[in-house]
Amino acid sequence: MINFVAWLFMLQLIPGPVQTQPGTTPNIKHIVVGRCFTYTTLINSSLSYDCEEIWRHFEEAVIHHPTCNVKVQHYHKMFNAMEEFWPCDRFLFWSKTRTLMHSYAAVFRHFWTLENTLVGFMFNELIWCGQEEESGFDFDSCPEWSACGDHPVFSLWRQASQKFAEMACGNITVLLNGSIADAFNRKSMFGSVELDSLNPQRVDHVNIKVVTNLEGPNIESCSRGSITDLIQILQSRGFRWTCTDSDQTLMALQCIQNQMFSYQTCANSFQ
């Protein structure tokens, strides 16, 4: 009996398996290179890139390093091969407002998000990782982001987010979700990477828009919760800022998107 209890105790000390998700997206090379050509041909034909070279740098970054040790710097050659610049006053940042952000950007077409850049367009919604013992991509399973110190997907998006924020200039907009606690989260990509990469010498105003679900809950606002922490950080770094939690365009988009909201709910929100 004692030996059995000791055996159970030892089992608890053995680390469990790394949490996994589906493997590398099938046909990832065809998707990535195809998106590159689509982007440079139909979306922004003023750009000229070697799509095959970009793929080679991406592939080298992923398959030549251990799966959980693909660092940001491993993608530097790829990003150097796809530098791009956008006019000022068009940058839209977001956190926990993905669906609404896309609708907002579609209505105000002058806005550009990370997903509208070349790297964002090429790798959006894809999964990738290398094999541990052999060269090549692992199409069976990839570790979860939380299970890796330097996850290959996270490292790419971290570098892309930093580049996007460093490029920002003029008036920029930030969409945050006021129906959740910690609408501004220092551990999010915006809070941990993009905010610190914004340059107060390039950015004139940071326009914060806090949007809440029309039926609640109304947890955070410009004067309540983590949004005030964001404002303090902006002030300490010398940014000029505005904040609104009653943007009528965002309210209207919610009414259009979600037909579950009654006419009365939408009418009340505008009052």
PDB file of N, CA and C in Angstrom, residues 52-133:
ATOM      1  N   GLU A  52       8.440  34.725 -52.968  1.00  0.00           N
ATOM      2  CA  GLU A  52       9.158  33.476 -52.701  1.00  0.00           C
ATOM      3  C   GLU A  52      10.280  33.699 -51.694  1.00  0.00           C
ATOM      4  N   GLU A  53      10.948  34.859 -51.773  1.00  0.00           N
ATOM      5  CA  GLU A  53      12.006  35.161 -50.814  1.00  0.00           C
ATOM      6  C   GLU A  53      11.423  35.323 -49.409  1.00  0.00           C
ATOM      7  N   ILE A  54      10.282  35.990 -49.299  1.00  0.00           N
ATOM      8  CA  ILE A  54       9.623  36.149 -48.003  1.00  0.00           C
ATOM      9  C   ILE A  54       9.300  34.786 -47.420  1.00  0.00           C
ATOM     10  N   TRP A  55       8.788  33.888 -48.257  1.00  0.00           N
ATOM     11  CA  TRP A  55       8.475  32.544 -47.772  1.00  0.00           C
ATOM     12  C   TRP A  55       9.728  31.817 -47.277  1.00  0.00           C
ATOM     13  N   ARG A  56      10.826  31.930 -48.029  1.00  0.00           N
ATOM     14  CA  ARG A  56      12.065  31.248 -47.630  1.00  0.00           C
ATOM     15  C   ARG A  56      12.537  31.727 -46.254  1.00  0.00           C
ATOM     16  N   HIS A  57      12.476  33.027 -46.019  1.00  0.00           N
ATOM     17  CA  HIS A  57      12.887  33.558 -44.716  1.00  0.00           C
ATOM     18  C   HIS A  57      11.949  33.079 -43.609  1.00  0.00           C
ATOM     19  N   PHE A  58      10.669  33.013 -43.911  1.00  0.00           N
ATOM     20  CA  PHE A  58       9.697  32.512 -42.935  1.00  0.00           C
ATOM     21  C   PHE A  58       9.970  31.050 -42.608  1.00  0.00           C
ATOM     22  N   GLU A  59      10.173  30.260 -43.639  1.00  0.00           N
ATOM     23  CA  GLU A  59      10.419  28.831 -43.449  1.00  0.00           C
ATOM     24  C   GLU A  59      11.687  28.598 -42.637  1.00  0.00           C
ATOM     25  N   GLU A  60      12.738  29.340 -42.921  1.00  0.00           N
ATOM     26  CA  GLU A  60      13.988  29.209 -42.183  1.00  0.00           C
ATOM     27  C   GLU A  60      13.806  29.548 -40.705  1.00  0.00           C
ATOM     28  N   ALA A  61      13.004  30.560 -40.428  1.00  0.00           N
ATOM     29  CA  ALA A  61      12.786  30.970 -39.039  1.00  0.00           C
ATOM     30  C   ALA A  61      12.073  29.886 -38.248  1.00  0.00           C
ATOM     31  N   VAL A  62      11.166  29.163 -38.903  1.00  0.00           N
ATOM     32  CA  VAL A  62      10.315  28.199 -38.189  1.00  0.00           C
ATOM     33  C   VAL A  62      10.961  26.823 -38.078  1.00  0.00           C
ATOM     34  N   ILE A  63      11.436  26.279 -39.173  1.00  0.00           N
ATOM     35  CA  ILE A  63      11.835  24.866 -39.163  1.00  0.00           C
ATOM     36  C   ILE A  63      13.278  24.647 -38.724  1.00  0.00           C
ATOM     37  N   HIS A  64      14.070  25.712 -38.611  1.00  0.00           N
ATOM     38  CA  HIS A  64      15.465  25.559 -38.214  1.00  0.00           C
ATOM     39  C   HIS A  64      15.696  25.804 -36.725  1.00  0.00           C
ATOM     40  N   HIS A  65      14.594  25.932 -35.967  1.00  0.00           N
ATOM     41  CA  HIS A  65      14.715  26.165 -34.534  1.00  0.00           C
ATOM     42  C   HIS A  65      13.705  25.298 -33.795  1.00  0.00           C
ATOM     43  N   PRO A  66      13.986  24.928 -32.550  1.00  0.00           N
ATOM     44  CA  PRO A  66      13.020  24.150 -31.770  1.00  0.00           C
ATOM     45  C   PRO A  66      11.675  24.865 -31.712  1.00  0.00           C
ATOM     46  N   THR A  67      10.604  24.083 -31.691  1.00  0.00           N
ATOM     47  CA  THR A  67       9.252  24.633 -31.798  1.00  0.00           C
ATOM     48  C   THR A  67       8.977  25.729 -30.790  1.00  0.00           C
ATOM     49  N   CYS A  68       9.397  25.542 -29.560  1.00  0.00           N
ATOM     50  CA  CYS A  68       9.116  26.529 -28.516  1.00  0.00           C
ATOM     51  C   CYS A  68      10.264  27.507 -28.302  1.00  0.00           C
ATOM     52  N   ASN A  69      11.116  27.624 -29.303  1.00  0.00           N
ATOM     53  CA  ASN A  69      12.248  28.550 -29.190  1.00  0.00           C
ATOM     54  C   ASN A  69      12.442  29.336 -30.487  1.00  0.00           C
ATOM     55  N   VAL A  70      11.318  29.711 -31.103  1.00  0.00           N
ATOM     56  CA  VAL A  70      11.375  30.558 -32.294  1.00  0.00           C
ATOM     57  C   VAL A  70      11.190  31.993 -31.818  1.00  0.00           C
ATOM     58  N   LYS A  71      12.279  32.715 -31.744  1.00  0.00           N
ATOM     59  CA  LYS A  71      12.265  34.052 -31.165  1.00  0.00           C
ATOM     60  C   LYS A  71      11.940  35.117 -32.208  1.00  0.00           C
ATOM     61  N   VAL A  72      11.614  36.304 -31.707  1.00  0.00           N
ATOM     62  CA  VAL A  72      11.286  37.427 -32.585  1.00  0.00           C
ATOM     63  C   VAL A  72      12.401  37.681 -33.591  1.00  0.00           C
ATOM     64  N   GLN A  73      13.652  37.627 -33.125  1.00  0.00           N
ATOM     65  CA  GLN A  73      14.768  37.954 -34.023  1.00  0.00           C
ATOM     66  C   GLN A  73      14.919  36.945 -35.162  1.00  0.00           C
ATOM     67  N   HIS A  74      14.377  35.757 -34.992  1.00  0.00           N
ATOM     68  CA  HIS A  74      14.461  34.768 -36.068  1.00  0.00           C
ATOM     69  C   HIS A  74      13.640  35.198 -37.294  1.00  0.00           C
ATOM     70  N   TYR A  75      12.696  36.108 -37.094  1.00  0.00           N
ATOM     71  CA  TYR A  75      11.867  36.591 -38.202  1.00  0.00           C
ATOM     72  C   TYR A  75      12.399  37.891 -38.812  1.00  0.00           C
ATOM     73  N   HIS A  76      13.525  38.393 -38.328  1.00  0.00           N
ATOM     74  CA  HIS A  76      13.999  39.697 -38.782  1.00  0.00           C
ATOM     75  C   HIS A  76      14.253  39.735 -40.288  1.00  0.00           C
ATOM     76  N   LYS A  77      14.859  38.690 -40.836  1.00  0.00           N
ATOM     77  CA  LYS A  77      15.130  38.680 -42.280  1.00  0.00           C
ATOM     78  C   LYS A  77      13.831  38.746 -43.070  1.00  0.00           C
ATOM     79  N   MET A  78      12.820  38.050 -42.606  1.00  0.00           N
ATOM     80  CA  MET A  78      11.532  38.073 -43.301  1.00  0.00           C
ATOM     81  C   MET A  78      10.940  39.479 -43.285  1.00  0.00           C
ATOM     82  N   PHE A  79      10.950  40.121 -42.116  1.00  0.00           N
ATOM     83  CA  PHE A  79      10.372  41.456 -42.022  1.00  0.00           C
ATOM     84  C   PHE A  79      11.186  42.478 -42.808  1.00  0.00           C
ATOM     85  N   ASN A  80      12.497  42.291 -42.865  1.00  0.00           N
ATOM     86  CA  ASN A  80      13.321  43.208 -43.657  1.00  0.00           C
ATOM     87  C   ASN A  80      13.019  43.100 -45.144  1.00  0.00           C
ATOM     88  N   ALA A  81      12.512  41.941 -45.546  1.00  0.00           N
ATOM     89  CA  ALA A  81      12.194  41.725 -46.962  1.00  0.00           C
ATOM     90  C   ALA A  81      10.804  42.226 -47.325  1.00  0.00           C
ATOM     91  N   MET A  82      10.050  42.727 -46.338  1.00  0.00           N
ATOM     92  CA  MET A  82       8.678  43.161 -46.616  1.00  0.00           C
ATOM     93  C   MET A  82       8.346  44.469 -45.898  1.00  0.00           C
ATOM     94  N   GLU A  83       9.307  45.398 -45.867  1.00  0.00           N
ATOM     95  CA  GLU A  83       9.068  46.705 -45.257  1.00  0.00           C
ATOM     96  C   GLU A  83       7.952  47.429 -46.014  1.00  0.00           C
ATOM     97  N   GLU A  84       7.066  48.077 -45.273  1.00  0.00           N
ATOM     98  CA  GLU A  84       6.046  48.903 -45.901  1.00  0.00           C
ATOM     99  C   GLU A  84       5.695  50.065 -44.977  1.00  0.00           C
ATOM    100  N   PHE A  85       5.161  51.134 -45.563  1.00  0.00           N
ATOM    101  CA  PHE A  85       4.839  52.336 -44.812  1.00  0.00           C
ATOM    102  C   PHE A  85       3.452  52.814 -45.225  1.00  0.00           C
ATOM    103  N   TRP A  86       2.711  53.348 -44.242  1.00  0.00           N
ATOM    104  CA  TRP A  86       1.358  53.827 -44.520  1.00  0.00           C
ATOM    105  C   TRP A  86       1.233  55.284 -44.121  1.00  0.00           C
ATOM    106  N   PRO A  87       0.328  56.016 -44.789  1.00  0.00           N
ATOM    107  CA  PRO A  87       0.131  57.433 -44.445  1.00  0.00           C
ATOM    108  C   PRO A  87      -0.372  57.584 -43.008  1.00  0.00           C
ATOM    109  N   CYS A  88      -0.148  58.747 -42.457  1.00  0.00           N
ATOM    110  CA  CYS A  88      -0.575  59.018 -41.086  1.00  0.00           C
ATOM    111  C   CYS A  88      -2.104  59.088 -40.985  1.00  0.00           C
ATOM    112  N   ASP A  89      -2.591  59.066 -39.753  1.00  0.00           N
ATOM    113  CA  ASP A  89      -4.015  59.224 -39.415  1.00  0.00           C
ATOM    114  C   ASP A  89      -4.876  58.034 -39.827  1.00  0.00           C
ATOM    115  N   ARG A  90      -4.269  56.880 -40.090  1.00  0.00           N
ATOM    116  CA  ARG A  90      -5.047  55.733 -40.563  1.00  0.00           C
ATOM    117  C   ARG A  90      -4.946  54.515 -39.652  1.00  0.00           C
ATOM    118  N   PHE A  91      -4.226  54.613 -38.558  1.00  0.00           N
ATOM    119  CA  PHE A  91      -3.910  53.439 -37.750  1.00  0.00           C
ATOM    120  C   PHE A  91      -4.996  53.157 -36.711  1.00  0.00           C
ATOM    121  N   LEU A  92      -5.486  51.922 -36.732  1.00  0.00           N
ATOM    122  CA  LEU A  92      -6.537  51.487 -35.808  1.00  0.00           C
ATOM    123  C   LEU A  92      -6.025  50.310 -34.988  1.00  0.00           C
ATOM    124  N   PHE A  93      -5.974  50.495 -33.673  1.00  0.00           N
ATOM    125  CA  PHE A  93      -5.560  49.446 -32.747  1.00  0.00           C
ATOM    126  C   PHE A  93      -6.780  48.938 -31.990  1.00  0.00           C
ATOM    127  N   TRP A  94      -6.687  47.736 -31.450  1.00  0.00           N
ATOM    128  CA  TRP A  94      -7.848  47.164 -30.770  1.00  0.00           C
ATOM    129  C   TRP A  94      -7.409  46.100 -29.769  1.00  0.00           C
ATOM    130  N   SER A  95      -8.313  45.807 -28.847  1.00  0.00           N
ATOM    131  CA  SER A  95      -8.092  44.718 -27.901  1.00  0.00           C
ATOM    132  C   SER A  95      -9.450  44.198 -27.441  1.00  0.00           C
ATOM    133  N   LYS A  96      -9.698  42.920 -27.665  1.00  0.00           N
ATOM    134  CA  LYS A  96     -10.958  42.265 -27.296  1.00  0.00           C
ATOM    135  C   LYS A  96     -12.163  42.879 -28.013  1.00  0.00           C
ATOM    136  N   THR A  97     -11.958  43.411 -29.206  1.00  0.00           N
ATOM    137  CA  THR A  97     -13.057  43.990 -29.989  1.00  0.00           C
ATOM    138  C   THR A  97     -12.916  43.589 -31.456  1.00  0.00           C
ATOM    139  N   ARG A  98     -12.440  42.401 -31.713  1.00  0.00           N
ATOM    140  CA  ARG A  98     -12.062  41.982 -33.067  1.00  0.00           C
ATOM    141  C   ARG A  98     -13.193  42.147 -34.090  1.00  0.00           C
ATOM    142  N   THR A  99     -14.360  41.572 -33.803  1.00  0.00           N
ATOM    143  CA  THR A  99     -15.464  41.605 -34.775  1.00  0.00           C
ATOM    144  C   THR A  99     -15.898  43.039 -35.059  1.00  0.00           C
ATOM    145  N   LEU A 100     -16.081  43.808 -33.998  1.00  0.00           N
ATOM    146  CA  LEU A 100     -16.518  45.195 -34.159  1.00  0.00           C
ATOM    147  C   LEU A 100     -15.442  46.023 -34.849  1.00  0.00           C
ATOM    148  N   MET A 101     -14.186  45.718 -34.576  1.00  0.00           N
ATOM    149  CA  MET A 101     -13.084  46.446 -35.212  1.00  0.00           C
ATOM    150  C   MET A 101     -13.136  46.291 -36.721  1.00  0.00           C
ATOM    151  N   HIS A 102     -13.375  45.066 -37.194  1.00  0.00           N
ATOM    152  CA  HIS A 102     -13.432  44.839 -38.639  1.00  0.00           C
ATOM    153  C   HIS A 102     -14.602  45.600 -39.264  1.00  0.00           C
ATOM    154  N   SER A 103     -15.743  45.625 -38.577  1.00  0.00           N
ATOM    155  CA  SER A 103     -16.904  46.354 -39.094  1.00  0.00           C
ATOM    156  C   SER A 103     -16.626  47.852 -39.128  1.00  0.00           C
ATOM    157  N   TYR A 104     -15.996  48.344 -38.082  1.00  0.00           N
ATOM    158  CA  TYR A 104     -15.671  49.774 -37.999  1.00  0.00           C
ATOM    159  C   TYR A 104     -14.707  50.164 -39.109  1.00  0.00           C
ATOM    160  N   ALA A 105     -13.708  49.326 -39.350  1.00  0.00           N
ATOM    161  CA  ALA A 105     -12.734  49.604 -40.411  1.00  0.00           C
ATOM    162  C   ALA A 105     -13.382  49.530 -41.787  1.00  0.00           C
ATOM    163  N   ALA A 106     -14.411  48.669 -41.920  1.00  0.00           N
ATOM    164  CA  ALA A 106     -15.105  48.549 -43.204  1.00  0.00           C
ATOM    165  C   ALA A 106     -15.949  49.793 -43.495  1.00  0.00           C
ATOM    166  N   VAL A 107     -16.517  50.388 -42.448  1.00  0.00           N
ATOM    167  CA  VAL A 107     -17.328  51.599 -42.620  1.00  0.00           C
ATOM    168  C   VAL A 107     -16.430  52.802 -42.905  1.00  0.00           C
ATOM    169  N   PHE A 108     -15.384  52.944 -42.105  1.00  0.00           N
ATOM    170  CA  PHE A 108     -14.432  54.035 -42.311  1.00  0.00           C
ATOM    171  C   PHE A 108     -13.204  53.453 -43.015  1.00  0.00           C
ATOM    172  N   ARG A 109     -13.242  53.436 -44.318  1.00  0.00           N
ATOM    173  CA  ARG A 109     -12.250  52.700 -45.101  1.00  0.00           C
ATOM    174  C   ARG A 109     -10.849  53.301 -45.041  1.00  0.00           C
ATOM    175  N   HIS A 110     -10.733  54.496 -44.467  1.00  0.00           N
ATOM    176  CA  HIS A 110      -9.391  55.076 -44.363  1.00  0.00           C
ATOM    177  C   HIS A 110      -8.594  54.434 -43.242  1.00  0.00           C
ATOM    178  N   PHE A 111      -9.275  53.666 -42.357  1.00  0.00           N
ATOM    179  CA  PHE A 111      -8.552  53.015 -41.266  1.00  0.00           C
ATOM    180  C   PHE A 111      -7.796  51.788 -41.757  1.00  0.00           C
ATOM    181  N   TRP A 112      -6.630  51.564 -41.143  1.00  0.00           N
ATOM    182  CA  TRP A 112      -5.857  50.366 -41.420  1.00  0.00           C
ATOM    183  C   TRP A 112      -5.503  49.685 -40.109  1.00  0.00           C
ATOM    184  N   THR A 113      -5.703  48.379 -40.064  1.00  0.00           N
ATOM    185  CA  THR A 113      -5.346  47.589 -38.893  1.00  0.00           C
ATOM    186  C   THR A 113      -4.134  46.715 -39.235  1.00  0.00           C
ATOM    187  N   LEU A 114      -3.640  46.025 -38.250  1.00  0.00           N
ATOM    188  CA  LEU A 114      -2.512  45.124 -38.486  1.00  0.00           C
ATOM    189  C   LEU A 114      -2.849  44.103 -39.563  1.00  0.00           C
ATOM    190  N   GLU A 115      -4.114  43.651 -39.583  1.00  0.00           N
ATOM    191  CA  GLU A 115      -4.532  42.653 -40.568  1.00  0.00           C
ATOM    192  C   GLU A 115      -4.514  43.193 -41.987  1.00  0.00           C
ATOM    193  N   ASN A 116      -4.483  44.518 -42.147  1.00  0.00           N
ATOM    194  CA  ASN A 116      -4.453  45.126 -43.476  1.00  0.00           C
ATOM    195  C   ASN A 116      -3.045  45.287 -44.021  1.00  0.00           C
ATOM    196  N   THR A 117      -2.038  45.050 -43.185  1.00  0.00           N
ATOM    197  CA  THR A 117      -0.665  45.116 -43.669  1.00  0.00           C
ATOM    198  C   THR A 117      -0.346  43.837 -44.434  1.00  0.00           C
ATOM    199  N   LEU A 118       0.769  43.829 -45.128  1.00  0.00           N
ATOM    200  CA  LEU A 118       1.147  42.643 -45.898  1.00  0.00           C
ATOM    201  C   LEU A 118       1.323  41.423 -45.001  1.00  0.00           C
ATOM    202  N   VAL A 119       2.065  41.578 -43.905  1.00  0.00           N
ATOM    203  CA  VAL A 119       2.293  40.432 -43.030  1.00  0.00           C
ATOM    204  C   VAL A 119       0.994  39.970 -42.380  1.00  0.00           C
ATOM    205  N   GLY A 120       0.134  40.921 -42.009  1.00  0.00           N
ATOM    206  CA  GLY A 120      -1.143  40.554 -41.413  1.00  0.00           C
ATOM    207  C   GLY A 120      -2.036  39.821 -42.394  1.00  0.00           C
ATOM    208  N   PHE A 121      -2.051  40.281 -43.633  1.00  0.00           N
ATOM    209  CA  PHE A 121      -2.862  39.648 -44.674  1.00  0.00           C
ATOM    210  C   PHE A 121      -2.354  38.239 -44.986  1.00  0.00           C
ATOM    211  N   MET A 122      -1.039  38.074 -45.010  1.00  0.00           N
ATOM    212  CA  MET A 122      -0.460  36.787 -45.391  1.00  0.00           C
ATOM    213  C   MET A 122      -0.670  35.698 -44.332  1.00  0.00           C
ATOM    214  N   PHE A 123      -0.587  36.067 -43.060  1.00  0.00           N
ATOM    215  CA  PHE A 123      -0.564  35.045 -42.007  1.00  0.00           C
ATOM    216  C   PHE A 123      -1.807  35.016 -41.123  1.00  0.00           C
ATOM    217  N   ASN A 124      -2.787  35.833 -41.424  1.00  0.00           N
ATOM    218  CA  ASN A 124      -3.996  35.886 -40.604  1.00  0.00           C
ATOM    219  C   ASN A 124      -4.707  34.531 -40.556  1.00  0.00           C
ATOM    220  N   GLU A 125      -5.040  34.092 -39.332  1.00  0.00           N
ATOM    221  CA  GLU A 125      -5.813  32.862 -39.079  1.00  0.00           C
ATOM    222  C   GLU A 125      -5.037  31.573 -39.393  1.00  0.00           C
ATOM    223  N   LEU A 126      -3.743  31.654 -39.634  1.00  0.00           N
ATOM    224  CA  LEU A 126      -2.958  30.448 -39.921  1.00  0.00           C
ATOM    225  C   LEU A 126      -2.257  29.944 -38.662  1.00  0.00           C
ATOM    226  N   ILE A 127      -1.918  28.654 -38.659  1.00  0.00           N
ATOM    227  CA  ILE A 127      -1.167  28.026 -37.580  1.00  0.00           C
ATOM    228  C   ILE A 127       0.080  27.401 -38.175  1.00  0.00           C
ATOM    229  N   TRP A 128       1.194  27.459 -37.450  1.00  0.00           N
ATOM    230  CA  TRP A 128       2.400  26.815 -37.953  1.00  0.00           C
ATOM    231  C   TRP A 128       3.348  26.472 -36.808  1.00  0.00           C
ATOM    232  N   CYS A 129       4.126  25.453 -37.022  1.00  0.00           N
ATOM    233  CA  CYS A 129       5.205  25.081 -36.103  1.00  0.00           C
ATOM    234  C   CYS A 129       6.064  24.039 -36.800  1.00  0.00           C
ATOM    235  N   GLY A 130       7.307  23.916 -36.351  1.00  0.00           N
ATOM    236  CA  GLY A 130       8.216  22.935 -36.928  1.00  0.00           C
ATOM    237  C   GLY A 130       8.163  21.621 -36.172  1.00  0.00           C
ATOM    238  N   GLN A 131       8.751  20.606 -36.755  1.00  0.00           N
ATOM    239  CA  GLN A 131       8.861  19.308 -36.085  1.00  0.00           C
ATOM    240  C   GLN A 131      10.043  19.346 -35.114  1.00  0.00           C
ATOM    241  N   GLU A 132       9.918  18.605 -34.054  1.00  0.00           N
ATOM    242  CA  GLU A 132      10.958  18.614 -33.029  1.00  0.00           C
ATOM    243  C   GLU A 132      12.217  17.865 -33.462  1.00  0.00           C
ATOM    244  N   GLU A 133      12.041  16.738 -34.143  1.00  0.00           N
ATOM    245  CA  GLU A 133      13.186  15.880 -34.448  1.00  0.00           C
ATOM    246  C   GLU A 133      13.549  15.836 -35.923  1.00  0.00           C
TER     247      GLU A 133
END
